[in-house]
Amino acid sequence: QPALQYLDKEFWPVALDAIQSKRNASYKATVRHKDGRSIPVEIDGLPMPHGEGSQDFRLVVIRDITAHQQAQAQVRFLAEHDALTRLPNRWYLSEQLEQLIARARLENLAVAVLSLDLKHFSAINDSLGHQAGDQVLCEVAQRLCSCVRGTDLVARAGSDEFIVVLAGGTTRAETELITRQMVALLEMPCQMPTQQLVIAPAIGIAIFPEDGESVETLLRNAGAARYLAKDNGHEAFQFYTPALESRASRMLNQEQLLRQSIALGGFELHYQPQVRTDDGALAGFEALVRWRHPERGLVSPEEFVALAEARGLITAIDRWVLRQACREACAWYARGMPRVPVSVNMSAQEFRHADLASDVAAVLKETGLPAQLLHIELTESTLMHSDAQVQRTLHALQQQGVQLAIDDFGTGYSSLAYLKRHPIHQLKIDRSFIAELPGNDDDAAIVTAIVQMAKSLRLRTVAEGVETAAQMALLRTLGCEMAQGYHIAPPMAAEQAFQWQKDYCHPQQAQ
């Protein structure tokens, strides 16, 4: 029987043309399996030599190319989609969005572009591991897909960034409604193997054509709005407006400068001494980080720590501060200065990292600083919102011999419960209670209460922001053990702090 009968009829003209031409021919077609399905094949037809008087015939070779086509489709899919979430990637999204914009332009329709990422996603990776982070990303992808219509697009643009395109003439009001539903769904707890996580999205929205007429402009403006939504504690989403662009651009520029400084070591430590109130003896130093801003010079942490925390950069800064403070303290000891503790501040995010205690141990071993000479300062909110991981980290640090202090005590919750539950060694009384001493009786009563409570719990106390001799005298009378502030000395660069110690300490103390 002729091979032609096995081909699907749509390919008969091609096959007949090849046969009638009496030449070599190669083409693709489909053949019908006996169960009714079509099988993709590649066909080579070759005219065969024959003797005089013999009937012409052809040799036809048919190869099943199903596996080859599947492999090609897989390669194409991988090129256009994210391997983890199976969503379209940024390149494929841009291609599809270009087509949607062209159609919307012809039909005079609106297209909404939502740029979304997750607040504090890096803390999930750092504390629970990348496998947990991947699980969260897949859950977010599924929830986003369940929020949109069949004509809409959901893509993963990179790391924890997703793009949602609402096509088909979605109005601004409809976009807001869909976005609110999206936020509500995303904020539902995500069940992990060991705990529940609450996902906090930040979404920026740009609408074609008023917020941009090209793919690049829409994505950039949605991203700018997202930056502002990330810093907004009230709403999880932000519509783009031209007035936002300059502010978002400034924030993006600051973030880029901060990233460059982290990569290039653009920070330095200043040290403020702490002394005993009874005899004035040097009791320790607090290390305070300064950013060498390329345009503004030295910048205090109040101006960049919040940005670093929001952008997932605080870990790199905290680890640098820890290592540098330990290294410089050991250098002072080697030059004959008193072996007093050095204190470093750590972000609340750090205590949720499973590897913080091991990182501290590694730095102590690397620099040679004894653990008892390292004090780590944390905030009250860190303890109030602590989970099992935070408690494990604090106890691991205590077991190493590292001392823990609560910074700015009295401005937060000041709860006896968490002081009992966690291994705290020291309370630092916030400067707001010191500033109006000795003339403010209420502040004096608060300081007295903190000191007495600390003594009952066998905790040391340090008063921050001491600026006058009268304040120092009252703190001594109230029983506060240590003080720091401009009355003693301002924060100083490392070499200046070394010289201050030489001048301040008695010779026998410096041995």
XYZ file of C-alpha atoms in Angstrom:
511
model
C 0.000 0.000 0.000
C 1.335 3.496 -0.773
C 2.837 5.385 2.179
C 0.624 8.331 1.337
C -2.384 6.785 3.023
C -0.713 6.989 6.441
C -0.281 10.774 6.277
C -2.883 13.166 7.597
C -4.688 14.534 4.549
C -3.477 18.123 5.039
C 0.034 16.940 4.092
C -0.965 15.030 0.920
C -0.272 17.974 -1.447
C 3.296 18.285 -0.145
C 3.871 14.527 -0.423
C 2.391 14.321 -3.945
C 4.523 17.224 -5.111
C 7.645 15.465 -3.795
C 6.692 12.188 -5.499
C 5.873 13.774 -8.834
C 9.063 15.838 -8.879
C 11.123 12.628 -8.852
C 13.767 14.334 -6.729
C 15.103 14.090 -3.175
C 12.684 15.721 -0.766
C 12.562 16.283 3.016
C 9.568 17.667 4.853
C 7.677 17.445 8.143
C 4.194 16.019 8.475
C 1.988 14.022 10.839
C 0.889 10.445 10.507
C -2.222 8.968 12.016
C -1.725 6.332 14.719
C -4.179 3.451 14.819
C -5.618 4.880 18.057
C -6.464 8.111 16.224
C -3.773 10.460 17.522
C -1.358 12.326 15.242
C 2.382 11.667 15.477
C 4.834 14.336 14.240
C 7.302 12.857 11.744
C 10.112 13.915 9.460
C 10.025 12.342 5.979
C 12.873 11.846 3.524
C 11.910 10.630 0.003
C 14.639 9.415 -2.329
C 14.188 8.275 -6.002
C 15.935 4.926 -6.417
C 18.077 3.968 -9.477
C 16.489 1.376 -11.782
C 17.292 -0.536 -14.924
C 15.808 0.064 -18.339
C 12.197 -1.023 -18.452
C 11.884 -1.176 -14.678
C 9.104 0.621 -12.839
C 10.041 3.813 -10.954
C 9.979 3.573 -7.176
C 11.010 5.721 -4.158
C 12.512 4.909 -0.808
C 10.669 6.787 1.921
C 12.172 7.068 5.428
C 9.794 8.235 8.191
C 11.240 9.286 11.568
C 9.137 9.887 14.684
C 10.230 13.323 15.988
C 7.896 13.461 19.005
C 10.766 13.426 21.513
C 12.704 16.011 19.509
C 9.731 18.371 19.388
C 9.084 17.888 23.098
C 12.722 18.707 23.838
C 12.489 21.843 21.665
C 9.281 22.884 23.400
C 10.942 22.378 26.790
C 13.936 24.482 25.775
C 11.594 27.206 24.506
C 9.554 27.037 27.723
C 12.657 27.331 29.889
C 13.837 30.311 27.855
C 10.517 32.078 28.407
C 9.601 30.994 31.946
C 10.956 31.022 35.480
C 12.216 27.567 36.437
C 10.964 27.774 40.054
C 7.434 29.178 39.747
C 6.826 28.222 36.077
C 5.570 31.767 35.486
C 6.648 33.789 32.438
C 9.975 35.529 33.010
C 10.678 39.233 32.525
C 11.811 38.804 28.902
C 8.686 36.907 27.843
C 6.459 39.273 29.839
C 7.950 42.264 28.009
C 7.223 40.600 24.680
C 3.617 39.844 25.649
C 3.096 43.287 27.198
C 4.326 44.895 23.982
C 1.583 43.069 22.079
C -1.069 43.980 24.671
C -0.095 47.651 24.486
C -0.278 47.620 20.676
C -3.773 46.118 20.793
C -4.874 48.481 23.577
C -3.628 51.438 21.556
C -5.740 50.395 18.556
C -8.834 49.724 20.666
C -8.353 52.712 23.025
C -8.174 50.521 26.138
C -6.306 50.836 29.415
C -3.713 48.342 30.664
C -2.648 48.242 34.329
C 0.870 47.098 35.247
C 1.467 46.040 38.867
C 5.028 45.670 40.184
C 5.069 43.623 43.382
C 7.688 42.432 45.833
C 7.742 41.119 49.394
C 8.803 43.168 52.395
C 11.633 41.582 54.398
C 11.860 38.576 52.068
C 15.620 38.367 52.642
C 14.940 37.713 56.343
C 13.014 34.551 55.379
C 15.948 33.269 53.321
C 18.448 34.174 56.020
C 16.539 32.756 58.972
C 14.711 29.760 57.475
C 16.872 28.959 54.460
C 16.477 29.278 50.700
C 14.230 26.225 50.490
C 11.673 28.009 52.666
C 12.119 31.157 50.565
C 11.438 29.148 47.405
C 8.303 27.697 48.985
C 7.054 31.206 49.769
C 7.712 32.364 46.184
C 5.768 29.408 44.753
C 2.882 30.119 47.141
C 2.847 33.786 46.099
C 2.835 32.766 42.422
C -0.172 30.487 42.950
C -2.081 33.134 44.897
C -1.428 35.786 42.260
C -2.623 33.502 39.471
C -5.825 32.811 41.401
C -6.538 36.566 41.632
C -6.452 37.389 37.922
C -8.536 36.641 34.843
C -7.607 34.463 31.901
C -6.650 37.492 29.802
C -4.258 38.849 32.440
C -0.572 38.034 32.871
C 1.473 37.088 35.941
C 5.273 36.930 35.669
C 8.259 36.585 37.964
C 10.703 39.369 37.178
C 13.479 38.213 39.527
C 14.166 37.293 43.168
C 10.940 38.248 45.018
C 9.659 40.631 42.323
C 6.507 39.781 40.368
C 4.708 41.652 37.585
C 0.938 41.438 37.069
C -0.635 42.874 33.915
C -4.371 43.541 33.998
C -5.430 43.667 30.345
C -8.691 44.283 28.532
C -9.565 47.843 29.515
C -9.446 47.565 33.327
C -10.493 50.879 34.895
C -8.611 52.521 37.759
C -11.401 51.585 40.189
C -11.375 47.964 39.017
C -7.594 47.895 39.303
C -7.794 49.106 42.899
C -10.457 46.504 43.733
C -8.410 43.659 42.230
C -5.278 44.928 43.995
C -7.027 45.032 47.374
C -8.272 41.479 46.849
C -4.733 40.494 45.877
C -3.266 42.047 49.037
C -5.855 40.346 51.246
C -5.074 36.957 49.721
C -1.304 37.425 49.876
C -1.426 38.494 53.539
C -3.148 35.276 54.600
C -0.718 33.143 56.680
C 1.594 30.885 54.710
C 2.035 27.506 56.407
C 5.672 26.382 56.562
C 6.909 23.057 57.953
C 7.823 24.579 61.326
C 5.733 27.774 61.546
C 3.304 30.149 59.888
C 4.565 33.186 57.995
C 2.645 36.323 57.103
C 3.637 37.718 53.714
C 3.699 41.507 53.413
C 3.496 42.657 49.766
C 4.419 46.068 48.377
C 2.730 46.915 45.065
C 3.246 49.807 42.658
C 0.741 50.439 39.869
C 1.183 52.231 36.522
C -1.603 52.482 33.946
C -1.312 52.718 30.151
C -1.504 55.233 28.551
C -1.484 57.998 31.195
C 1.523 56.657 33.139
C 3.541 55.616 30.109
C 3.123 54.334 26.568
C 6.024 51.893 26.389
C 6.856 48.679 28.217
C 10.015 50.180 29.690
C 8.275 53.316 30.990
C 5.355 51.424 32.514
C 7.617 48.951 34.298
C 9.883 51.737 35.552
C 6.989 53.845 36.860
C 5.279 50.852 38.502
C 8.623 50.069 40.153
C 8.951 53.659 41.385
C 5.497 53.467 42.954
C 6.433 50.122 44.536
C 9.460 51.680 46.235
C 7.167 54.148 47.963
C 4.607 51.477 48.867
C 7.416 49.530 50.519
C 8.072 52.438 52.888
C 4.376 53.117 53.513
C 3.154 51.544 56.715
C -0.540 52.157 55.962
C -1.217 50.937 52.415
C 0.369 47.956 50.708
C -0.016 49.523 47.257
C 0.636 52.858 45.581
C -0.559 54.270 42.239
C 2.092 56.061 40.247
C 1.883 59.846 39.929
C 4.484 62.127 38.329
C 5.071 63.759 41.720
C 6.366 60.456 43.071
C 9.041 60.007 40.438
C 11.645 62.376 41.852
C 11.233 61.002 45.385
C 11.402 57.402 44.187
C 14.420 58.228 42.061
C 16.168 59.756 45.079
C 15.429 56.659 47.137
C 16.683 54.400 44.376
C 19.819 56.515 44.077
C 20.401 56.309 47.843
C 19.961 52.544 47.723
C 22.482 52.227 44.898
C 25.003 54.397 46.760
C 24.494 52.308 49.892
C 25.041 49.075 47.946
C 28.246 50.494 46.459
C 29.481 51.525 49.909
C 28.833 48.023 51.257
C 30.796 46.517 48.370
C 33.661 49.010 48.731
C 33.797 49.246 52.538
C 32.464 52.801 52.726
C 31.813 52.817 56.487
C 33.743 53.626 59.627
C 33.183 53.191 63.346
C 33.136 55.895 65.981
C 33.406 54.953 69.635
C 31.736 56.599 72.632
C 33.163 55.710 76.061
C 31.129 54.514 79.023
C 32.381 55.218 82.569
C 31.405 54.179 86.056
C 29.421 56.810 87.955
C 31.028 56.028 91.331
C 34.730 56.425 90.505
C 34.767 57.528 86.847
C 36.703 54.429 85.721
C 36.451 53.502 82.055
C 33.830 50.741 81.717
C 33.520 50.204 77.963
C 32.867 51.667 74.522
C 29.858 51.671 72.237
C 30.700 51.292 68.534
C 28.563 53.551 66.334
C 28.617 53.106 62.548
C 28.978 56.044 60.181
C 28.390 55.958 56.416
C 30.969 57.793 54.324
C 28.387 59.142 51.892
C 30.050 60.029 48.572
C 28.186 63.359 48.414
C 27.408 64.322 52.024
C 30.372 63.032 54.009
C 29.835 61.124 57.271
C 26.186 60.202 57.811
C 24.748 58.919 61.131
C 22.866 55.594 61.288
C 19.520 57.344 61.825
C 19.689 58.380 58.164
C 20.420 55.038 56.537
C 19.667 52.068 58.823
C 15.917 52.084 58.044
C 16.689 52.092 54.301
C 19.219 49.287 54.767
C 16.650 47.211 56.690
C 13.937 47.798 54.086
C 16.240 46.826 51.213
C 17.733 43.744 52.849
C 21.187 45.334 53.263
C 21.385 45.513 57.040
C 22.988 42.084 57.498
C 26.068 43.052 55.498
C 26.429 46.288 57.509
C 25.894 44.621 60.905
C 28.425 41.902 60.129
C 31.002 44.508 59.072
C 30.406 46.508 62.276
C 30.803 43.365 64.406
C 34.090 42.343 62.794
C 35.567 45.860 62.720
C 34.670 46.625 66.361
C 36.226 43.359 67.569
C 39.334 43.942 65.477
C 39.858 47.541 66.661
C 39.204 46.669 70.321
C 41.883 43.952 70.141
C 44.267 46.473 68.558
C 43.746 48.799 71.545
C 44.446 45.994 74.028
C 47.627 45.127 72.156
C 48.736 48.756 72.558
C 48.274 48.671 76.338
C 44.740 49.972 76.791
C 42.329 48.564 79.415
C 40.520 45.389 78.425
C 37.026 46.898 78.636
C 34.019 45.626 76.634
C 32.983 46.978 73.237
C 29.252 47.182 72.426
C 27.730 46.834 68.956
C 24.148 47.425 67.866
C 22.288 44.796 65.860
C 19.078 45.080 63.875
C 16.041 43.096 65.014
C 16.242 41.163 61.736
C 19.629 39.720 62.694
C 18.307 37.760 65.662
C 15.988 35.803 63.355
C 18.974 34.499 61.406
C 19.789 30.948 62.399
C 23.487 31.562 61.765
C 23.968 34.734 63.856
C 25.441 32.962 66.899
C 27.832 30.923 64.743
C 28.854 34.068 62.823
C 29.612 35.853 66.117
C 31.667 32.873 67.300
C 33.608 32.884 64.021
C 34.381 36.613 64.316
C 35.527 36.233 67.925
C 37.838 33.396 66.898
C 39.138 35.320 63.878
C 39.879 38.528 65.800
C 40.881 36.983 69.131
C 38.421 39.037 71.192
C 37.255 37.191 74.340
C 33.484 36.658 74.246
C 32.927 38.378 77.598
C 34.335 41.605 76.126
C 31.669 41.732 73.401
C 28.305 43.297 74.265
C 25.478 43.169 71.712
C 22.726 45.767 71.991
C 19.163 45.032 70.836
C 15.832 46.820 71.098
C 12.868 46.051 73.285
C 10.738 45.359 70.198
C 13.129 42.562 69.226
C 12.294 40.782 72.458
C 8.585 41.575 72.423
C 8.170 40.065 68.931
C 10.623 37.243 69.443
C 9.924 33.735 68.212
C 11.635 30.422 68.908
C 14.540 31.277 66.607
C 15.227 34.592 68.390
C 15.240 32.821 71.756
C 17.609 30.135 70.465
C 19.950 32.811 69.126
C 19.971 34.798 72.381
C 20.676 31.720 74.492
C 23.398 30.561 72.093
C 25.086 33.964 72.432
C 24.797 33.789 76.210
C 26.376 30.316 76.249
C 29.337 31.712 74.312
C 29.812 34.343 77.020
C 28.582 37.315 74.963
C 26.707 39.945 77.024
C 23.314 41.283 75.861
C 21.990 44.807 76.493
C 18.648 46.440 75.767
C 19.190 49.771 74.031
C 16.953 52.841 74.585
C 15.214 51.134 77.496
C 11.988 52.774 78.651
C 10.804 54.010 75.229
C 9.157 50.722 74.268
C 7.295 48.131 76.310
C 9.515 47.900 79.405
C 7.957 44.565 80.348
C 9.249 42.561 83.291
C 8.036 39.397 81.548
C 10.519 39.513 78.683
C 13.342 40.591 81.019
C 12.734 37.389 82.952
C 12.358 35.204 79.859
C 15.483 36.303 77.956
C 19.166 36.282 79.017
C 19.642 40.053 79.344
C 22.611 41.490 81.257
C 22.257 45.259 80.940
C 19.670 48.037 80.494
C 20.579 51.268 78.716
C 18.286 54.029 79.986
C 17.126 56.145 77.064
C 18.498 59.679 76.792
C 14.959 61.162 76.781
C 14.746 60.414 80.535
C 18.151 61.985 81.216
C 17.889 65.220 79.200
C 15.844 67.198 81.764
C 17.546 65.898 84.895
C 17.939 66.943 87.606
C 15.065 69.440 87.225
C 12.311 67.041 86.089
C 10.872 65.045 89.003
C 8.907 62.677 86.734
C 12.015 61.707 84.792
C 13.933 61.284 88.046
C 11.183 58.951 89.289
C 11.311 56.903 86.058
C 15.101 56.559 86.229
C 14.839 55.540 89.890
C 12.249 52.883 89.064
C 14.374 51.481 86.204
C 17.491 51.343 88.370
C 15.679 49.635 91.253
C 14.018 47.134 88.908
C 17.385 46.364 87.285
C 19.017 45.792 90.677
C 16.247 43.396 91.694
C 16.842 41.433 88.471
C 20.641 41.645 88.875
C 21.035 43.720 85.713
C 23.525 46.543 85.178
C 22.321 50.007 84.108
C 23.856 52.571 81.743
C 22.453 56.081 81.316
C 22.658 57.445 77.772
C 22.978 61.098 76.773
C 24.647 62.421 79.939
C 25.673 66.006 79.182
C 26.214 67.750 82.528
C 28.019 67.222 85.825
C 24.680 67.638 87.641
C 23.172 64.741 85.692
C 26.210 62.621 86.492
C 25.941 63.428 90.199
C 22.222 62.573 90.340
C 22.753 59.268 88.501
C 25.429 58.379 91.037
C 23.002 59.146 93.860
C 20.205 57.106 92.228
C 22.486 54.085 91.900
C 22.842 53.996 88.106
C 26.163 52.196 87.584
C 27.425 53.618 84.279
C 26.975 56.615 82.018
C 27.841 57.739 78.504
C 27.332 61.031 76.738
C 29.012 64.272 75.696
C 29.792 65.150 79.324
C 32.274 62.282 79.176
C 33.212 62.319 75.491
C 31.540 62.433 72.069
C 31.759 59.474 69.639
C 35.301 59.405 68.223
C 37.091 57.703 65.354
C 39.187 54.679 66.375
C 42.569 56.411 66.604
C 41.077 59.402 68.393
C 39.386 57.048 70.866
C 42.737 55.383 71.488
C 44.364 58.738 72.264
C 41.437 59.642 74.531
C 41.990 56.441 76.508
C 45.684 57.229 76.946
C 44.845 60.656 78.317
C 41.921 59.518 80.458
C 43.224 56.356 82.076
C 45.785 56.240 84.855
C 49.081 54.625 83.895
C 48.448 51.623 86.099
C 45.058 51.078 84.405
C 46.711 51.025 81.003
C 49.079 48.184 81.862
